[in-house]
Structure formats: structure tokens, C-alpha cells
mmCIF file of C-alpha atoms in Angstrom:
data_model
loop_
_atom_site.group_PDB
_atom_site.id
_atom_site.type_symbol
_atom_site.label_atom_id
_atom_site.label_comp_id
_atom_site.label_asym_id
_atom_site.label_seq_id
_atom_site.Cartn_x
_atom_site.Cartn_y
_atom_site.Cartn_z
ATOM 1 C CA GLN A 228 0.000 0.000 0.000
ATOM 2 C CA VAL A 229 2.675 2.505 1.067
ATOM 3 C CA ARG A 230 6.352 2.083 0.408
ATOM 4 C CA LEU A 231 9.055 4.168 2.032
ATOM 5 C CA VAL A 232 12.589 4.266 0.685
ATOM 6 C CA GLU A 233 15.370 6.043 2.556
ATOM 7 C CA SER A 234 18.564 7.318 1.020
ATOM 8 C CA GLY A 235 21.450 9.607 1.873
ATOM 9 C CA GLY A 236 23.174 7.707 4.644
ATOM 10 C CA GLY A 237 26.912 7.341 4.800
ATOM 11 C CA VAL A 238 30.049 8.091 6.762
ATOM 12 C CA VAL A 239 30.753 11.645 7.822
ATOM 13 C CA GLN A 240 33.249 13.373 10.099
ATOM 14 C CA ALA A 241 32.081 14.803 13.397
ATOM 15 C CA GLY A 242 30.784 18.311 12.875
ATOM 16 C CA GLY A 243 29.753 17.557 9.328
ATOM 17 C CA SER A 244 26.370 17.505 7.647
ATOM 18 C CA LEU A 245 24.256 14.924 5.908
ATOM 19 C CA ARG A 246 20.809 14.959 4.322
ATOM 20 C CA LEU A 247 18.534 11.956 4.438
ATOM 21 C CA SER A 248 15.629 11.512 2.054
ATOM 22 C CA CYS A 249 12.492 9.422 2.356
ATOM 23 C CA ALA A 250 10.461 8.861 -0.778
ATOM 24 C CA ALA A 251 6.904 7.685 -0.225
ATOM 25 C CA SER A 252 4.872 5.926 -2.871
ATOM 26 C CA GLY A 253 1.756 3.818 -3.076
ATOM 27 C CA ARG A 254 -1.295 3.131 -5.124
ATOM 28 C CA ASN A 255 -3.486 4.552 -2.356
ATOM 29 C CA PHE A 256 -1.160 6.691 -0.334
ATOM 30 C CA MET A 257 -2.933 7.491 2.927
ATOM 31 C CA THR A 258 -0.952 8.975 5.754
ATOM 32 C CA SER A 259 -0.854 12.233 7.678
ATOM 33 C CA VAL A 260 2.492 12.119 9.489
ATOM 34 C CA MET A 261 5.973 11.065 8.518
ATOM 35 C CA ALA A 262 8.795 10.657 10.968
ATOM 36 C CA TRP A 263 12.408 9.703 11.434
ATOM 37 C CA PHE A 264 13.588 7.215 14.036
ATOM 38 C CA ARG A 265 17.038 5.857 14.702
ATOM 39 C CA GLN A 266 18.504 2.840 16.410
ATOM 40 C CA ALA A 267 22.077 2.576 17.593
ATOM 41 C CA PRO A 268 23.757 -0.717 18.530
ATOM 42 C CA GLY A 269 22.526 -1.937 21.900
ATOM 43 C CA LYS A 270 19.927 0.804 22.202
ATOM 44 C CA GLU A 271 16.188 1.095 21.731
ATOM 45 C CA ARG A 272 14.674 2.643 18.662
ATOM 46 C CA GLU A 273 14.540 6.373 19.278
ATOM 47 C CA PHE A 274 12.302 9.094 17.933
ATOM 48 C CA VAL A 275 14.195 11.783 16.042
ATOM 49 C CA SER A 276 11.705 14.036 14.275
ATOM 50 C CA ARG A 277 8.278 14.112 12.679
ATOM 51 C CA ILE A 278 6.303 16.304 10.331
ATOM 52 C CA ARG A 279 2.626 16.612 9.519
ATOM 53 C CA LEU A 280 2.102 16.401 5.783
ATOM 54 C CA ASN A 281 -0.953 18.638 5.941
ATOM 55 C CA GLY A 282 0.342 21.919 7.293
ATOM 56 C CA GLY A 283 3.951 20.971 7.898
ATOM 57 C CA SER A 284 4.164 21.355 11.666
ATOM 58 C CA THR A 285 7.255 19.668 13.081
ATOM 59 C CA ASP A 286 8.648 18.197 16.264
ATOM 60 C CA TYR A 287 12.127 17.110 17.336
ATOM 61 C CA ALA A 288 13.772 15.036 19.990
ATOM 62 C CA GLU A 289 15.699 17.163 22.460
ATOM 63 C CA SER A 290 18.930 15.441 21.498
ATOM 64 C CA VAL A 291 18.762 16.765 17.930
ATOM 65 C CA LYS A 292 16.846 20.007 18.348
ATOM 66 C CA GLY A 293 18.755 22.889 16.821
ATOM 67 C CA ARG A 294 20.947 20.579 14.753
ATOM 68 C CA PHE A 295 18.472 18.658 12.578
ATOM 69 C CA THR A 296 15.733 19.998 10.335
ATOM 70 C CA ILE A 297 12.873 17.985 8.883
ATOM 71 C CA SER A 298 11.112 19.181 5.751
ATOM 72 C CA ARG A 299 8.884 18.020 2.926
ATOM 73 C CA ASP A 300 8.531 18.761 -0.773
ATOM 74 C CA ASN A 301 5.577 20.542 -2.356
ATOM 75 C CA ALA A 302 3.894 17.304 -3.361
ATOM 76 C CA GLU A 303 4.171 16.000 0.215
ATOM 77 C CA ASN A 304 5.549 12.705 -1.009
ATOM 78 C CA THR A 305 9.177 13.145 0.013
ATOM 79 C CA VAL A 306 10.506 13.993 3.455
ATOM 80 C CA TYR A 307 14.028 15.113 4.244
ATOM 81 C CA LEU A 308 16.134 15.190 7.354
ATOM 82 C CA GLN A 309 18.927 17.728 7.168
ATOM 83 C CA MET A 310 21.473 16.830 9.823
ATOM 84 C CA GLY A 311 24.155 19.260 10.906
ATOM 85 C CA ALA A 312 26.788 19.443 13.630
ATOM 86 C CA LEU A 313 26.844 15.668 13.647
ATOM 87 C CA ARG A 314 28.282 13.873 16.645
ATOM 88 C CA PRO A 315 29.550 10.304 17.069
ATOM 89 C CA GLU A 316 26.506 9.582 19.235
ATOM 90 C CA ASP A 317 24.318 10.269 16.189
ATOM 91 C CA THR A 318 25.641 7.063 14.660
ATOM 92 C CA ALA A 319 22.689 4.755 14.042
ATOM 93 C CA ILE A 320 20.448 3.236 11.451
ATOM 94 C CA TYR A 321 17.908 5.879 10.530
ATOM 95 C CA TYR A 322 14.402 4.748 9.640
ATOM 96 C CA CYS A 323 11.634 6.614 7.894
ATOM 97 C CA ALA A 324 8.094 5.945 9.098
ATOM 98 C CA ALA A 325 4.553 6.982 8.217
ATOM 99 C CA GLY A 326 1.385 6.873 10.243
ATOM 100 C CA PRO A 327 -2.107 8.232 10.771
ATOM 101 C CA PHE A 328 -1.314 10.701 13.550
ATOM 102 C CA SER A 329 1.555 12.528 15.177
ATOM 103 C CA SER A 330 3.345 10.529 17.846
ATOM 104 C CA PRO A 331 6.887 9.981 19.141
ATOM 105 C CA GLN A 332 6.195 6.281 19.725
ATOM 106 C CA HIS A 333 7.332 3.905 17.008
ATOM 107 C CA ARG A 334 4.446 1.493 17.632
ATOM 108 C CA HIS A 335 2.011 4.114 16.315
ATOM 109 C CA TYR A 336 3.526 4.038 12.829
ATOM 110 C CA ASN A 337 2.316 1.437 10.367
ATOM 111 C CA TYR A 338 4.748 1.910 7.471
ATOM 112 C CA TRP A 339 8.522 1.710 7.655
ATOM 113 C CA GLY A 340 11.476 1.978 5.360
ATOM 114 C CA GLN A 341 14.409 -0.409 5.436
ATOM 115 C CA GLY A 342 16.699 2.118 7.059
ATOM 116 C CA THR A 343 19.889 3.871 6.073
ATOM 117 C CA GLN A 344 23.137 3.734 8.018
ATOM 118 C CA VAL A 345 24.639 6.952 9.326
ATOM 119 C CA THR A 346 28.116 6.735 10.803
ATOM 120 C CA VAL A 347 29.771 9.758 12.371
ATOM 121 C CA SER A 348 33.496 9.405 12.920
ATOM 122 C CA SER A 349 35.745 11.409 15.209
#
């Protein structure tokens, strides 16, 4: 029904920047919120940011606030995560998710991408 494909991950030096993209597609695309989560080795999946597709209101985890920016294109079918001032602790697999309402809890999202690896070296 809905497919999410992430791209843009890679290896970057501490202090650098990286932009992740999430392309959404589907025969009957039906979602109101898209979000980014991340999961580092040995840690729980963590909310990073979310955006409402209708209106564009955003929210961020405290750990990334001021450094990351979530945005969407005019067609509301692609979401971006611009990451700046990257730190080694940002290293994780980043997942794109879509769901029916805004929430920081991963269990509330019903569509997920495969993830893209972000590694921040120091």
C-alpha cells in the first residue's frame, strides 16, 4: 500500500552535515504524518523528528533540536532530514516511518522503510 525508501546515509566526520531523504509511494497513499527514528547498537529505537504532511508542523527530539531539520517537498511525497553538527553519538540506522497521527512512539507508525546507516566518525 505505502512504500518508504530512505537514502542519503553514509560516513561523515564529526561536525559535518548529511541529508537523508524518504520517498513515499503507493497506489493509495494514505498517511498524515511522517517521521524519522534511529537505532544505535545496543539501544532502543529512538524518535528523532516528525512532520505533519498537511500543514507541515514539526517536532524534534531534544537530542537533535537545533541541529536537525525535517522538511517536505511541495507534493508532500518526500521527506528530508537535514542533519548538521553531527556527533559520534548520532551514529545509528535511521528509519523513515509513516502513520495516521503525530506521535513519538514507534508502535504508532504502520509503514517503515528499510533504514539507512549513518556513521559519524571522530
